[in-house]
Coordinates of C-alpha atoms in Angstrom, one line a residue:
X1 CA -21.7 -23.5 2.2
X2 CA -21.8 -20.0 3.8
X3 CA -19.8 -16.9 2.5
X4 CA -19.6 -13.3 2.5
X5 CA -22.1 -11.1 0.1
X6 CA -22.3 -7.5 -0.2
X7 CA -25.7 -6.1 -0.5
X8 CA -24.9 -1.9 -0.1
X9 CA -22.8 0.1 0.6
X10 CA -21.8 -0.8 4.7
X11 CA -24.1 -3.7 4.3
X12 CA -22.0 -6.7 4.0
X13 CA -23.8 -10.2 5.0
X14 CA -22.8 -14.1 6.3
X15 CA -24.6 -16.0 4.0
X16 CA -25.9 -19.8 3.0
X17 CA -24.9 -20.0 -0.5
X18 CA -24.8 -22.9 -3.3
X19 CA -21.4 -25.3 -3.2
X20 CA -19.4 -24.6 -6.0
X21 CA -19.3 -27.2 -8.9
X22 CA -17.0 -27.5 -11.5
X23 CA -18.0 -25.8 -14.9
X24 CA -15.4 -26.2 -17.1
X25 CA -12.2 -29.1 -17.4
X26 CA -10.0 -26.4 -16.3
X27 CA -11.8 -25.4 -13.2
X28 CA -10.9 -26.7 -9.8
X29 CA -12.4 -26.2 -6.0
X30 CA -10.8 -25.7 -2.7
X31 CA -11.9 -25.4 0.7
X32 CA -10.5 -22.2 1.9
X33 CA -7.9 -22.9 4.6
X34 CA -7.9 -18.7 5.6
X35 CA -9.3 -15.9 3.5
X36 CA -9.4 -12.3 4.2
X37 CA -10.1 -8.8 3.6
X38 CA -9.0 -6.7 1.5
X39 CA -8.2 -2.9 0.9
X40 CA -9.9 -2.9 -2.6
X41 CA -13.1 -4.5 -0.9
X42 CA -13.8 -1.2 1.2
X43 CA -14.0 0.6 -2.3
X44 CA -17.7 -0.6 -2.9
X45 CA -18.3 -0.8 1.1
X46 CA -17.9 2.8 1.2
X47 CA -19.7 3.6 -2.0
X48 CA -17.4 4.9 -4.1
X49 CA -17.3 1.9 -6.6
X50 CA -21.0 0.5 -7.5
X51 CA -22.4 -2.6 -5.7
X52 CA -25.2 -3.2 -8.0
X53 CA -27.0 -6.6 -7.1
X54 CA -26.0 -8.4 -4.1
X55 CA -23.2 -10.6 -5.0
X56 CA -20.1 -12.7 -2.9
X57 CA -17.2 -11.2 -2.2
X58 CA -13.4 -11.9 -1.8
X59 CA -10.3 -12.2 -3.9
X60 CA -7.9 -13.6 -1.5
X61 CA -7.7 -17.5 -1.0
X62 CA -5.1 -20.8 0.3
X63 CA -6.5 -23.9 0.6
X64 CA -6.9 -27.6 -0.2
X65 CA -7.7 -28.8 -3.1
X66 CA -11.3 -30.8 -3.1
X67 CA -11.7 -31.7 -6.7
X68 CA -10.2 -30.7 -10.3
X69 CA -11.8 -30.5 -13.9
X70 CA -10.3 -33.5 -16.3
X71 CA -7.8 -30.6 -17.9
X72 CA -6.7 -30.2 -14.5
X73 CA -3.1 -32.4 -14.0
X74 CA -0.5 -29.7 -12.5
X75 CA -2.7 -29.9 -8.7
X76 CA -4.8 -32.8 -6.8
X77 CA -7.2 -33.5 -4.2
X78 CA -5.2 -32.9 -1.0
X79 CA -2.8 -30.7 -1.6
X80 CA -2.2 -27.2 -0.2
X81 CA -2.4 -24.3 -3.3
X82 CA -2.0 -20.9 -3.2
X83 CA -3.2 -18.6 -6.3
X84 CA -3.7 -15.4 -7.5
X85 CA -6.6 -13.1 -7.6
X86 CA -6.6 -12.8 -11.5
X87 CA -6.3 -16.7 -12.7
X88 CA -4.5 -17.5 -15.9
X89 CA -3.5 -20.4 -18.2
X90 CA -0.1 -19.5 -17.8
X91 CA 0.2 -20.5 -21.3
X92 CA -0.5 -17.2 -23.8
X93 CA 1.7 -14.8 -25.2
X94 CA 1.0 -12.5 -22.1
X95 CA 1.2 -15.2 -19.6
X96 CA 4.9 -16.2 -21.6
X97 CA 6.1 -12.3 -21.3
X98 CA 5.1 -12.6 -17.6
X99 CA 1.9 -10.3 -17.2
X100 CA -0.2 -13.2 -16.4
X101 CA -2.8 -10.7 -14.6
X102 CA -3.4 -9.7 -18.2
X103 CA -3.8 -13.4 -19.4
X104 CA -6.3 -14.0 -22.5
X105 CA -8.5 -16.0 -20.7
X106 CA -8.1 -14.3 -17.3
X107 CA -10.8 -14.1 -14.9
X108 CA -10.7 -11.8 -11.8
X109 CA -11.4 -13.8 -8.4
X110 CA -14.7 -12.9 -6.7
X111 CA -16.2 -15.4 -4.4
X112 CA -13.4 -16.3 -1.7
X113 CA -14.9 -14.8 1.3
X114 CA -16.3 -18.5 1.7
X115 CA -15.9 -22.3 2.5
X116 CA -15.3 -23.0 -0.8
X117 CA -14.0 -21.4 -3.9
X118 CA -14.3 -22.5 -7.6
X119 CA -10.8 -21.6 -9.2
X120 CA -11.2 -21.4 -13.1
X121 CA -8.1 -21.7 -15.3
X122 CA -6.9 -23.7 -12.4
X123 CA -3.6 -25.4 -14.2
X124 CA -2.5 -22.1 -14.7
X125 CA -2.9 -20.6 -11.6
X126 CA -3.2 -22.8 -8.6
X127 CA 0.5 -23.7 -7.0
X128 CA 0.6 -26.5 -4.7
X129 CA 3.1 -26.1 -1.5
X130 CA 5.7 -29.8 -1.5
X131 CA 3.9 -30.4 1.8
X132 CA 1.3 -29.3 3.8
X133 CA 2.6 -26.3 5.4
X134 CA 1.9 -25.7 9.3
X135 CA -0.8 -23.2 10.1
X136 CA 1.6 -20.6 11.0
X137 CA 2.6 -20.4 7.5
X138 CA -1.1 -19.5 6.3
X139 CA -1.0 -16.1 7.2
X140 CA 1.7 -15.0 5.3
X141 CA 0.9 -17.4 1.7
X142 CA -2.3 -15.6 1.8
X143 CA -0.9 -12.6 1.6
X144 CA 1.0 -13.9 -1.0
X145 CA -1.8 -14.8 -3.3
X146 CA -1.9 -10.6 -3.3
X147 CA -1.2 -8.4 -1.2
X148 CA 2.3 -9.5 -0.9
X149 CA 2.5 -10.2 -4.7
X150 CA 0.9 -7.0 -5.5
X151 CA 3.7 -5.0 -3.3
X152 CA 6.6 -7.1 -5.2
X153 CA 5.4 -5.9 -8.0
X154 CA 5.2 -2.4 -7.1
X155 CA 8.7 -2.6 -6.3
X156 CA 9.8 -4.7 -9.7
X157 CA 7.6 -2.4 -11.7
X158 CA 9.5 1.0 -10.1
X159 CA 12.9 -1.0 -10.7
X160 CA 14.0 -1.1 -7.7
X161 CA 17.7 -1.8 -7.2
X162 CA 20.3 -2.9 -4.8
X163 CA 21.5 0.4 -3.3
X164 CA 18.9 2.7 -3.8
X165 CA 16.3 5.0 -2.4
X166 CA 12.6 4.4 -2.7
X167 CA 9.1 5.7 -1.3
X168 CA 6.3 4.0 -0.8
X169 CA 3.3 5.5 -0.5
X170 CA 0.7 4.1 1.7
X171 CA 0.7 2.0 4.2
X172 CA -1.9 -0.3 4.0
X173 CA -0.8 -4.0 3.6
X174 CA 0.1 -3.4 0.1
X175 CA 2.3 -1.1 0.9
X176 CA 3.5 -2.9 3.9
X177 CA 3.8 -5.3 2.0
X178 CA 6.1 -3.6 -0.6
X179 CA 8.3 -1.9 2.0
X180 CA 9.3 -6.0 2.3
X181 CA 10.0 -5.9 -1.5
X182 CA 11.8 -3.3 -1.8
X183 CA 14.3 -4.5 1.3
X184 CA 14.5 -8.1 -0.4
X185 CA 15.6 -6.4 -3.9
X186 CA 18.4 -4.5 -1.7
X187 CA 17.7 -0.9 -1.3
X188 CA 19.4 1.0 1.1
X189 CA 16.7 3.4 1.9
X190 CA 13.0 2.8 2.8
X191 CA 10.8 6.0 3.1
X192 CA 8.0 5.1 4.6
X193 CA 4.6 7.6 3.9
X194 CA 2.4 7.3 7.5
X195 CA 0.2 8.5 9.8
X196 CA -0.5 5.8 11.8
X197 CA 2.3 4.5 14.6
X198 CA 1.0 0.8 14.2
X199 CA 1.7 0.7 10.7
X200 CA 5.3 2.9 11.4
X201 CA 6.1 0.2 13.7
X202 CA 5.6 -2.4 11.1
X203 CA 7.2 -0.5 8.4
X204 CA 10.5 -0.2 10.3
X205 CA 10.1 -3.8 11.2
X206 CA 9.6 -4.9 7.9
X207 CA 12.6 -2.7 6.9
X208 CA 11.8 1.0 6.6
X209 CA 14.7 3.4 7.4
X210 CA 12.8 6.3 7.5
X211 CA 8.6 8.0 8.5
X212 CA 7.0 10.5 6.6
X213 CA 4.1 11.7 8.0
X214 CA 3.4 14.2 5.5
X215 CA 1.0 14.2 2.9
X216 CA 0.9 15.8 -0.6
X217 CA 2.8 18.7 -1.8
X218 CA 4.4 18.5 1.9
X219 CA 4.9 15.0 1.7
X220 CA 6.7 15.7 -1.7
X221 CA 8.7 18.7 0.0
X222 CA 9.8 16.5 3.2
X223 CA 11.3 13.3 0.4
X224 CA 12.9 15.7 -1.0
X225 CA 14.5 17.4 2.0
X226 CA 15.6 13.6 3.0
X227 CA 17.3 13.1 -0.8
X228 CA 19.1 16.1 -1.2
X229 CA 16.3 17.9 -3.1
X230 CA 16.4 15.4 -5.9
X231 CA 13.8 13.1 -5.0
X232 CA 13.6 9.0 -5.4
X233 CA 15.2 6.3 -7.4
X234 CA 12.0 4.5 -7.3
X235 CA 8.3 5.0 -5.7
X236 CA 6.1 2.6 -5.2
X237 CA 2.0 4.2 -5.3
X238 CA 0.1 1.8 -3.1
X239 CA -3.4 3.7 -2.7
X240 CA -5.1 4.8 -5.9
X241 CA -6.0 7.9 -5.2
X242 CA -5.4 11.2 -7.1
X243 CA -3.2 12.8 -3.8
X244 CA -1.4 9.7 -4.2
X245 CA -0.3 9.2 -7.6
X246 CA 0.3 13.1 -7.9
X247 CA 2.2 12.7 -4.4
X248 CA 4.7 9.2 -5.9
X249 CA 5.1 10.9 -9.6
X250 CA 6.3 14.5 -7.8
X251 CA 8.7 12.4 -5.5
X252 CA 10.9 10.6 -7.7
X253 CA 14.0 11.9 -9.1
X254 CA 14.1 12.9 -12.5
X255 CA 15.0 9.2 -14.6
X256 CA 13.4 7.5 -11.8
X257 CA 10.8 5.4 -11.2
X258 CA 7.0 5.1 -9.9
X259 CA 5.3 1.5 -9.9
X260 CA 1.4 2.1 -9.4
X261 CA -0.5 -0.3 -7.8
X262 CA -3.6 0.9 -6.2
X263 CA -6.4 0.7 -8.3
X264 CA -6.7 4.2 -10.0
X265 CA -9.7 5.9 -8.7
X266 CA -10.3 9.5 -10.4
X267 CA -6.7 9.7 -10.9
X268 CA -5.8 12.1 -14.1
X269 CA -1.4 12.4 -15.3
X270 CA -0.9 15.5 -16.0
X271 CA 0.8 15.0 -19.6
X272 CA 3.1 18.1 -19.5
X273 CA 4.1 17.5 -16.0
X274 CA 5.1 13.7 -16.3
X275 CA 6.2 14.5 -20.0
X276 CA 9.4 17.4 -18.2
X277 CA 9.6 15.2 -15.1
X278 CA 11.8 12.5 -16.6
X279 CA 10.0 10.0 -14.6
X280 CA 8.9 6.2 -16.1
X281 CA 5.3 5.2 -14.7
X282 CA 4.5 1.2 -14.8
X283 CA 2.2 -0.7 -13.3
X284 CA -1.7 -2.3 -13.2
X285 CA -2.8 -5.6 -11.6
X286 CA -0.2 -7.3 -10.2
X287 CA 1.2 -10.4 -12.5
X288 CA 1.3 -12.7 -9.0
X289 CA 1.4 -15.7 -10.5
X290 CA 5.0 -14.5 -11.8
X291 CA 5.9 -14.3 -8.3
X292 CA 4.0 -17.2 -6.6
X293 CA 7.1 -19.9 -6.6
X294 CA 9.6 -17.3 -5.8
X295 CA 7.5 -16.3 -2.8
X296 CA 6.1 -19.3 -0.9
X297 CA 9.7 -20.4 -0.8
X298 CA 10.6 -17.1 0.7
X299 CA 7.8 -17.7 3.3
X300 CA 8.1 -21.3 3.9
X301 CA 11.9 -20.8 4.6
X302 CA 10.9 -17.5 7.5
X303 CA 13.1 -15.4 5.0
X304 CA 9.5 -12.7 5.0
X305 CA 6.5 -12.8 7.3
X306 CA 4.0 -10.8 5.5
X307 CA 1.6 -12.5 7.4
X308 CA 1.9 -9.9 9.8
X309 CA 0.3 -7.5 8.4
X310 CA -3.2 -9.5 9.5
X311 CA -3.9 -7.8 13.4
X312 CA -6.9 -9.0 13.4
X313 CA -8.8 -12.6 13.4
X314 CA -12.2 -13.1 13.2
X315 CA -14.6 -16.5 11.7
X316 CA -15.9 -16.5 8.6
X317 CA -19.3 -15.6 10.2
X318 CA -18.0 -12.4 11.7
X319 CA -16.8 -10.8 7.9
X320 CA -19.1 -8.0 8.9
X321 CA -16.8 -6.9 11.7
X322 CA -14.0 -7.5 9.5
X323 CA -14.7 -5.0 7.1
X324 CA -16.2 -2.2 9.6
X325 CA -12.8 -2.4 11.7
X326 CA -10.8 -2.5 8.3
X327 CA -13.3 1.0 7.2
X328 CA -12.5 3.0 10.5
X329 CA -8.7 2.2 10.3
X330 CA -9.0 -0.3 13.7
X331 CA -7.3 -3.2 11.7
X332 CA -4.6 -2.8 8.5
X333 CA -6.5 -6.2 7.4
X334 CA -8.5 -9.2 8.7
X335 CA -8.1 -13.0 8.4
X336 CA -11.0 -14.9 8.2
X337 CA -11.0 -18.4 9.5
X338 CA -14.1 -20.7 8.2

């Protein structure tokens, strides 16, 4: 099969690698319908996480399944599944209290920038669509299987309510995607932290009442301004860096909320500051697999379209592209069609 592999920093390749087999009764393959992109891939293509030895790449996956492990009974050959990044047995104690991200035999997904994709602890993790969906549903169940899933849970982990006000900061697809969450659990108001019109024109589509094109302490000064100086029922962190987090904890109102889901990256809480702010801080790899029924249905029926938050298609063999227009801000995120 070919895939994607990262060899340096900048230096991602199309590649002929080995077909996936299955290793253990509870793994399963798929051929990848679409695959994509992602934010958290431009971390080690811009060198500030390691890439060590060359090695695929991808976390992102639909498709149909090809074969299951003898374990395997809740999916077969044929069908249409979407998953999660982190797989899970969907049977331990932290699978049963809903943090199946955190599973006890979780695996984080590494390999679906391909063809095919092995899916370990596939029972757990793999949910088949009734039917085949059309292929103008495969955008948005992609997005699902995280992006969309991660920015739900941004939005459950901040608590966010029918009525009230929330930030989200970023506006990548996660946080795209969690301007969709938050409108879907009800708030009223959507404060939107961007720079860049494309992405303010699909936060207010997606349900954003309000742009802030501020950043840090000014950023923090401008929410404020727009809440009466008291700041945020809930914000929703969707970068990972330090401006960021510092930026979503300083924003919320004192007994409200910040859900964190860009992966930290030299972030430090101030102890003192968080400990006189009043403010609750959740949040970590998102549990998608909590969310996965709730949200196919909710993209099956055309209730969301997070799908849109792909502007760009390219094949498989052009990944390369993908990820330089993703690293100079010319695409929000690419879909990859083998």
């Amino acid at each position: 099969m070919r895939g994607a592999v990262i060899h340096a920093p900048g230096d991602v390749r199309f590649e002929t690698l080995d077909d996936p087999k299955i290793l253990h009764p509870t793994d399963a393959i798929i051929r990848t319908a679409v695959t994509c992109v992602c934010g958290s891939d431009l971390w080690p293509y811009r060198g500030l996480e390691p890439t060590g030895d060359p090695h695929p790449m991808g976390h992102e996956y639909v498709g149909f399944v090809e074969e299951v492990g003898s374990a395997v009974t809740s999916v077969q050959p044929g069908q249409f599944v979407v998953g999660s990044f982190a797989t899970s047995d969907n049977t331990c104690a932290n699978c049963r209290n809903g943090f199946q991200s955190n599973c006890l035999h979780r695996e984080f997904m590494s390999t679906c920038q391909a063809d095919y994709v092995r899916i370990p602890n596939a029972q757990g993790t793999l949910v088949a669509t009734d039917e085949n969906p059309d292929e103008r549903f495969w955008p948005g169940l992609l997005a699902v299987s995280d992006v969309m899933g991660t920015g739900w849970w941004a939005a459950d982990a901040a608590e966010v309510e029918p009525g009230s006000t929330v930030v989200v900061v970023g506006d990548g697809a996660v946080g795209l995607c969690a301007i969709i969450a938050a409108n879907e659990m009800g708030a009223e108001r959507i404060i939107a932290m961007s720079r860049h019109e494309p992405r303010q024109k699909l936060a207010l589509e997606f349900g954003a009442t309000d742009i802030v094109t501020e950043r840090g302490d000014e950023g923090v000064a401008r929410v404020k301004d727009l809440t009466g100086g008291i700041g945020a029922d809930s914000v929703l962190e969707c970068v990972g860096t330090a401006q960021a987090m510092q930026q979503a904890v300083r924003a919320a109102r004192p007994g409200g909320n910040v859900g964190f889901v860009g992966v930290p990256h030299e972030v430090a809480v101030d102890g003192q500051e968080l400990f006189f702010s009043h403010v609750g801080l959740r949040g970590g790899p998102a549990p998608v697999r909590r969310y996965l029924p709730d949200l196919i249905g909710r993209v099956l029926t055309g209730r969301i379209d997070p799908g849109k938050v792909f502007d760009l298609t390219l094949p498989l063999e052009q990944v390369a592209d993908g990820y330089q227009a993703m690293d100079e801000r010319r695409a929000i995120k690419t879909l990859l069609t083998p």
